Tab-separated table of C-alpha atoms in Angstrom:
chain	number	residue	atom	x	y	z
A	1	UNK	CA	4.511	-14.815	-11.738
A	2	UNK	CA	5.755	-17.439	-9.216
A	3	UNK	CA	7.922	-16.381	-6.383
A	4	UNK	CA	9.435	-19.337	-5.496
A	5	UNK	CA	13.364	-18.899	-5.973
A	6	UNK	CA	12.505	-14.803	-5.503
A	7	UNK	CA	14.117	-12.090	-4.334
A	8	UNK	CA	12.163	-9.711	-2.336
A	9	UNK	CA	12.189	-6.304	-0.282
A	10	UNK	CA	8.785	-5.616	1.558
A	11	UNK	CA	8.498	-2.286	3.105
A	12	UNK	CA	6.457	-1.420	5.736
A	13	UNK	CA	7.180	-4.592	6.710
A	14	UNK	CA	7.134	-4.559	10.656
A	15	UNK	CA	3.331	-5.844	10.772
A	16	UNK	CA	-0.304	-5.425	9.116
A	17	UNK	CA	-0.523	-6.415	5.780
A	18	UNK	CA	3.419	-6.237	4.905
A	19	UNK	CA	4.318	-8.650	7.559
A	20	UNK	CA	1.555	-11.024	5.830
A	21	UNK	CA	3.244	-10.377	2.554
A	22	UNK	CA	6.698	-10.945	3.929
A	23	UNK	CA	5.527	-14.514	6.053
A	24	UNK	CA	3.325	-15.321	2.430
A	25	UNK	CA	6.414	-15.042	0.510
A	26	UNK	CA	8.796	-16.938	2.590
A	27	UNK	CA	6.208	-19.699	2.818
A	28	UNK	CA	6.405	-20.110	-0.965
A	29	UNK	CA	9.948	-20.086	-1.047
A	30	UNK	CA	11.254	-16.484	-1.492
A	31	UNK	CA	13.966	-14.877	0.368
A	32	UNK	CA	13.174	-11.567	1.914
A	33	UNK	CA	14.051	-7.505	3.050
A	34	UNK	CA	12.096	-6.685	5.537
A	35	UNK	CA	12.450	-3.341	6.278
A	36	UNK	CA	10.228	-0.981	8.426
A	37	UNK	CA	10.977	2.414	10.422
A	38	UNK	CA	10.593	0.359	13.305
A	39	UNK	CA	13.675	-1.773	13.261
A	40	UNK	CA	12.399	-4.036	16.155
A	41	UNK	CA	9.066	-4.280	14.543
A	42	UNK	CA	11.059	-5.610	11.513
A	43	UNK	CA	13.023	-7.629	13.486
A	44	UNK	CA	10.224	-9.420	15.347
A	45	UNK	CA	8.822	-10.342	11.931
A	46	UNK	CA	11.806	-11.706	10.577
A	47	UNK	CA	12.872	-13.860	14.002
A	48	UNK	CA	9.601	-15.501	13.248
A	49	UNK	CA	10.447	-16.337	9.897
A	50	UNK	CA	13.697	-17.395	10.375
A	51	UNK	CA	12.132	-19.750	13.197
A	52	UNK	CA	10.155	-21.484	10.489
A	53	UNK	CA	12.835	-21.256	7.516
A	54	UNK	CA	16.642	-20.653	8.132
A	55	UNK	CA	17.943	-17.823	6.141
A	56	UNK	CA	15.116	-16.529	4.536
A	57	UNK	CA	15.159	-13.215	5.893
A	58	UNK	CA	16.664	-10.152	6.655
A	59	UNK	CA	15.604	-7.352	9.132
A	60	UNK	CA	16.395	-3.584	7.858
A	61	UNK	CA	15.480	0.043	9.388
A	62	UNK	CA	14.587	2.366	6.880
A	63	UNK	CA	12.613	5.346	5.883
A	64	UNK	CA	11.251	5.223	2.687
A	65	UNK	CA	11.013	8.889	2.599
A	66	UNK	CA	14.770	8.956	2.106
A	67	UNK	CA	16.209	8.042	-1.314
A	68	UNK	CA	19.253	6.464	0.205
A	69	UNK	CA	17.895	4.427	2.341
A	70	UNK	CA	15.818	2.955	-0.618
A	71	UNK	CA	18.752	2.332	-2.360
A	72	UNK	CA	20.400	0.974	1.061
A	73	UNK	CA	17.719	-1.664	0.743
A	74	UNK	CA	18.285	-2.649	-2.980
A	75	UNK	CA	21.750	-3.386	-2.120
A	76	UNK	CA	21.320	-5.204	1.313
A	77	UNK	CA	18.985	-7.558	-0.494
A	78	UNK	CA	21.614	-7.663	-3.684
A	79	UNK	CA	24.553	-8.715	-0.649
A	80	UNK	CA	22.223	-10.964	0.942
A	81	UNK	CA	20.400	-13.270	-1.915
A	82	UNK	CA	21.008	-11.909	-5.029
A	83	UNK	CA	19.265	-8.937	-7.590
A	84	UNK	CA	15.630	-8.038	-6.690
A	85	UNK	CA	12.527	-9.825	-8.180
A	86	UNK	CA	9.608	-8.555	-6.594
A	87	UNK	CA	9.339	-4.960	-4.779
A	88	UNK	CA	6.612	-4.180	-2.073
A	89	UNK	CA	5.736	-0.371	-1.712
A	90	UNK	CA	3.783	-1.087	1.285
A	91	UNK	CA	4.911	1.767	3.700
A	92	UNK	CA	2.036	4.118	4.345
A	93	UNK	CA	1.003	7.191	6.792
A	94	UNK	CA	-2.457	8.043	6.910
A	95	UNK	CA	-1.601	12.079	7.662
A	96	UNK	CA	-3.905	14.066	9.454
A	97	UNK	CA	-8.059	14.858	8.949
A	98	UNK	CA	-9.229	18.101	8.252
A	99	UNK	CA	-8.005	21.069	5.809
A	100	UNK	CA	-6.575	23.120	8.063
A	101	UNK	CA	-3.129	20.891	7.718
A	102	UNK	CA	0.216	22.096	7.918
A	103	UNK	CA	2.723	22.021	4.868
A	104	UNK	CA	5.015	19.415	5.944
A	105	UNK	CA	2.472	17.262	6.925
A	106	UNK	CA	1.400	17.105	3.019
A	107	UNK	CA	4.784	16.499	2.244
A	108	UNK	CA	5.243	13.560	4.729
A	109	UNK	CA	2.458	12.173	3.486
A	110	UNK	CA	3.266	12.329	-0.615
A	111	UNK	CA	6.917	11.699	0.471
A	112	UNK	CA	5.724	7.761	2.148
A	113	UNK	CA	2.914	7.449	0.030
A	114	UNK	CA	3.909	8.286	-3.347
A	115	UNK	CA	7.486	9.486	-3.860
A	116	UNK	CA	8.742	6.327	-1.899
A	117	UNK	CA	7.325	4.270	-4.787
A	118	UNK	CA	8.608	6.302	-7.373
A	119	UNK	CA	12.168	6.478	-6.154
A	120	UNK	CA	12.219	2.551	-5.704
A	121	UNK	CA	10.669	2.554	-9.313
A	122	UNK	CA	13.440	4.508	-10.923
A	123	UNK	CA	15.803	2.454	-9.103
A	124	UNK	CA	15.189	-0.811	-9.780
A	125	UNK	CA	12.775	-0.593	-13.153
A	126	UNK	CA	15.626	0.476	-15.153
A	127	UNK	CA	17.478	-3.274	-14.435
A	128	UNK	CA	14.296	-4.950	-14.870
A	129	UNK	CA	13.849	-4.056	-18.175
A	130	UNK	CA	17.446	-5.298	-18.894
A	131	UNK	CA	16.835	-8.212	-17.575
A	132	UNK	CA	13.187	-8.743	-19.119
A	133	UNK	CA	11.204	-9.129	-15.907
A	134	UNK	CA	10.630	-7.540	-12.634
A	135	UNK	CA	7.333	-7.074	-10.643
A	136	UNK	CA	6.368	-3.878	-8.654
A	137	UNK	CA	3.337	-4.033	-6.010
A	138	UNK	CA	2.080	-0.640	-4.869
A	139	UNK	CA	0.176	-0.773	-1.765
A	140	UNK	CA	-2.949	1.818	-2.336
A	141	UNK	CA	-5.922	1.873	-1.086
A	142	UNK	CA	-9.496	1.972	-1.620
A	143	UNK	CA	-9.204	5.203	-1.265
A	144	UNK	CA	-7.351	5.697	-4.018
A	145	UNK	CA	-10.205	4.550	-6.105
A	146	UNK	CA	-12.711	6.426	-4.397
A	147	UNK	CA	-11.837	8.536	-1.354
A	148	UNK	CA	-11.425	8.790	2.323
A	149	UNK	CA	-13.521	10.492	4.227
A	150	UNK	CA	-12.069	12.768	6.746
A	151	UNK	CA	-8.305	12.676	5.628
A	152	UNK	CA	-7.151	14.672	2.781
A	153	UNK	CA	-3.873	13.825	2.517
A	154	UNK	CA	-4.317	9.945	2.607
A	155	UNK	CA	-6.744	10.148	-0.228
A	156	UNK	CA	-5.122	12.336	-2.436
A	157	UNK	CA	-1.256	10.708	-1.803
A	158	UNK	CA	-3.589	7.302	-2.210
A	159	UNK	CA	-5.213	8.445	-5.604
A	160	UNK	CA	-1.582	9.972	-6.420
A	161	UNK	CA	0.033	6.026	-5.922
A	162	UNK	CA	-2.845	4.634	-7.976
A	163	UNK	CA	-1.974	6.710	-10.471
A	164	UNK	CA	1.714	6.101	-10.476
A	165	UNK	CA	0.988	2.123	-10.739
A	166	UNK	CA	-1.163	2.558	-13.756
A	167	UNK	CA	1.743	4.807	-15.193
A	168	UNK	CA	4.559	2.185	-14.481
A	169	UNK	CA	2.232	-0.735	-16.278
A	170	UNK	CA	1.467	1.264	-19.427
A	171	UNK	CA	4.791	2.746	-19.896
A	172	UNK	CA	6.781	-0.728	-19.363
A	173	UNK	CA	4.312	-3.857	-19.121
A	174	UNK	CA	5.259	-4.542	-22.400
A	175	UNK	CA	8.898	-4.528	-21.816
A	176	UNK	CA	8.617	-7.709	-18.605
A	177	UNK	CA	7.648	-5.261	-15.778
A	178	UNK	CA	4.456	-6.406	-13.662
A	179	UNK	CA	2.653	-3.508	-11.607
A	180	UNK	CA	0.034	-4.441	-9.228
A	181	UNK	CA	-1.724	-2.240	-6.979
A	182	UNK	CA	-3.422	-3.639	-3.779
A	183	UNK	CA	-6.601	-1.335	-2.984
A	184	UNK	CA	-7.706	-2.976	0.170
A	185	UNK	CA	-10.661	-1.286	2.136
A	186	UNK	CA	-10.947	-1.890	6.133
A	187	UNK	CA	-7.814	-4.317	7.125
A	188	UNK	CA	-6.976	-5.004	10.840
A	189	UNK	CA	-3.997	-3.179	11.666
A	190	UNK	CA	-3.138	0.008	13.884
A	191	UNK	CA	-3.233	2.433	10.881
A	192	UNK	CA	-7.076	1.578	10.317
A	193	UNK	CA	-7.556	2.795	14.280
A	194	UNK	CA	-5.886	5.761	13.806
A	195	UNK	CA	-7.813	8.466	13.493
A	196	UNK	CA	-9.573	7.494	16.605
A	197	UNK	CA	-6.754	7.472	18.968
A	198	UNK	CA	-6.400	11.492	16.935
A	199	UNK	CA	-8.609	13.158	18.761
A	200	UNK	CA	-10.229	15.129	15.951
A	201	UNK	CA	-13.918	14.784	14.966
A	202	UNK	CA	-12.891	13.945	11.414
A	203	UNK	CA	-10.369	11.236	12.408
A	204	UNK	CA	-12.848	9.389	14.697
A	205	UNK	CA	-15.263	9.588	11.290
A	206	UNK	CA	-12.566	8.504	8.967
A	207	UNK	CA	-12.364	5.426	11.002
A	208	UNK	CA	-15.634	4.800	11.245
A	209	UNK	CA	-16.454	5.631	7.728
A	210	UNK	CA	-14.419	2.613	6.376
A	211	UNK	CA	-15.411	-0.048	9.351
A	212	UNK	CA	-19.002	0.795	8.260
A	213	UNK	CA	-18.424	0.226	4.429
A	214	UNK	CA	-17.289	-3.380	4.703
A	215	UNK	CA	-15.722	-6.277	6.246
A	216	UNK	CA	-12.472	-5.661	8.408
A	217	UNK	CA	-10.498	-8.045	6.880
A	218	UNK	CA	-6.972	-9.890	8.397
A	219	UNK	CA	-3.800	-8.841	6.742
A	220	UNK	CA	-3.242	-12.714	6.367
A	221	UNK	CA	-6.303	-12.618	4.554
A	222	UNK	CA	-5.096	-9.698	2.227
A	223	UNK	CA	-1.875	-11.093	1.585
A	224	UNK	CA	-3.543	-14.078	0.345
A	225	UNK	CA	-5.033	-12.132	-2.337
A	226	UNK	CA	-1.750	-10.198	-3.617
A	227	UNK	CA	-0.522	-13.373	-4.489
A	228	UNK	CA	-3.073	-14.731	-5.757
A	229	UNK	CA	-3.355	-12.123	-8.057
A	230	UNK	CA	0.425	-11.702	-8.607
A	231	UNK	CA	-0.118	-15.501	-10.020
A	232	UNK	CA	-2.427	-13.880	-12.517
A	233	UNK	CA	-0.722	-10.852	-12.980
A	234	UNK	CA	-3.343	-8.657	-12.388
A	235	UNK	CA	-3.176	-5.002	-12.049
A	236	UNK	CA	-5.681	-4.044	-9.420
A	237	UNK	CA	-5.385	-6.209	-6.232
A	238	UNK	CA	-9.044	-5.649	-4.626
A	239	UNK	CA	-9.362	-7.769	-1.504
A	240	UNK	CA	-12.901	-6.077	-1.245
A	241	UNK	CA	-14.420	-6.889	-4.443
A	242	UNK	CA	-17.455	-4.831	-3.373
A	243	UNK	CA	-14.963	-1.696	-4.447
A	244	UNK	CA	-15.327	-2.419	-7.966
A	245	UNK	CA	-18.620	-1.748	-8.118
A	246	UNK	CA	-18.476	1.261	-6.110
A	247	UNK	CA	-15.978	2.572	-8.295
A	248	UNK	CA	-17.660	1.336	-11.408
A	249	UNK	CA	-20.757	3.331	-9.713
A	250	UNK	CA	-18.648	6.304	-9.422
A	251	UNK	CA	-17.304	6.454	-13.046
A	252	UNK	CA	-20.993	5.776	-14.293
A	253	UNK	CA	-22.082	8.968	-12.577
A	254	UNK	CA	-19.790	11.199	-11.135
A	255	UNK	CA	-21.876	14.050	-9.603
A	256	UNK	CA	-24.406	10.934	-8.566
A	257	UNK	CA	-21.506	9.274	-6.629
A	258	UNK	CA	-20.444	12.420	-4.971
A	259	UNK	CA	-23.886	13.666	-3.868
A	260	UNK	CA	-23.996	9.550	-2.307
A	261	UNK	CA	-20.604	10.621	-0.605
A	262	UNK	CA	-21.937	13.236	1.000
A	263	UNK	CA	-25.137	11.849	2.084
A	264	UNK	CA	-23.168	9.103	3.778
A	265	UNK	CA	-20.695	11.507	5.286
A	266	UNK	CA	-23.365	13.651	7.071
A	267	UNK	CA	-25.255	9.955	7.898
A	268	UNK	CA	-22.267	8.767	9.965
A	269	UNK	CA	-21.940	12.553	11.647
A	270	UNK	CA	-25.627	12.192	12.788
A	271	UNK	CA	-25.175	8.764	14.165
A	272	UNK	CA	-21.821	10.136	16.306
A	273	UNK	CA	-22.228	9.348	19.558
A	274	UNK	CA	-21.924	12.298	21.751
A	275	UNK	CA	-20.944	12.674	25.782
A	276	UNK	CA	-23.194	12.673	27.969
């Protein structure tokens, strides 16, 4: 898949690894939606853009929780360019640690991480298969693959989104739909800092459990590898290659892989520094 001549919508799009995406695809000729609960976040990333390359993008505010504004986004980029190509499902919320967690907290969570990709899905897969092509990129996680330590509800809606992808791709590769699913590990943005600006024990260790794992990678960085692997049209997007192994390591031996988990989980509450 090239995107030169594209039509895009990238949500979560106001910064981290979405603005990368959104700046990557305008540099190789696409015309984008940018669209991001922060409207001024969205715009920022699109007067850039627009600095480099005239009428390339679009700023939108949305919530991808809401099916309508979904759909709002579908037709602003239909108004502004033309039908949709390529679809992003980038927005994320990393919920809160712990188990003690309050319904609608779960629900905001599966709502951006996993219903947002589905309602975009049965939007616009449904023309995509009329027209014989289409490609849909669900941002995951690692996490999704294995799990996060600390948060609940960002590795279950994470492993819930991985799912989803895998669904889309057997259900209508064969009919011109691409899936990919980008399963990133640490990536330099606000949401990896999170749980230490929380102020729970668990979001301080969720943090450090994935700085400690690997590399912190830029989102320029990451966004180079979506495409790259868009231009293959592979499935799973792992700019961490180190997760395959880990995951091959925890399909090889699942009750091995867990006890491993847990070692390392009561390794990084030892080594939490305390106050004095």
């Amino acid at each position: 898949m090239k995107v030169e001549g594209r039509v895009a919508v990238v949500t979560g799009g106001g910064g981290g690894i979405g603005g990368a995406i959104a700046a990557g695809l305008v540099e190789r000729g696409a015309r984008v939606v940018v669209a991001d609960l922060d409207e001024h976040a969205a715009q920022r990333v699109v007067a850039t853009l627009e600095e480099k390359t005239p009428g390339s993008a679009v700023a939108v505010a949305a919530d991808v929780s809401d099916d309508e504004h979904i759909r709002g986004l579908v037709e602003r980029a239909e108004t502004e360019f033309g039908p949709v190509d390529l679809y992003f499902a980038n927005a994320g919320v990393t919920g809160v640690p712990g188990l003690e967690i309050e319904d609608s907290v779960w629900e905001q969570s599966f709502d951006v991480n996993l219903r947002a990709h589905i309602r975009a899905a049965r939007l616009l897969v449904p023309r995509w298969v009329e027209r014989g092509e289409g490609y849909f990129v669900s941002t995951a996680s690692a996490a999704g693959l294995l799990t996060q330590i600390g948060s609940a509800t960002y590795s279950v809606t994470k492993h819930a989104a991985v799912g989803f992808a895998e669904w889309l791709s057997v259900t209508y590769g064969d009919k011109g739909v691409r899936v990919s699913c980008l399963c990133p590990m640490g990536v330099n943005t606000p949401l990896l800092y999170s749980g230490d600006a929380s102020g729970h024990a668990l979001g301080e260790l969720a943090t450090r459990a994935v700085t400690t794992a690997g590399a912190v990678l830029e989102p320029a960085d990451v966004a180079e590898t979506v495409f790259a692997a868009m231009e293959e049209e592979h499935f799973l997007i792992l700019p961490h290659p180190e997760v395959l192994e880990m995951y091959r390591n925890k399909g090889a031996d699942y009750d091995r892989w867990l006890r491993g988990m847990r070692r390392y989980r009561q390794a990084l509450e030892e080594s939490t520094p305390t106050d004095s």
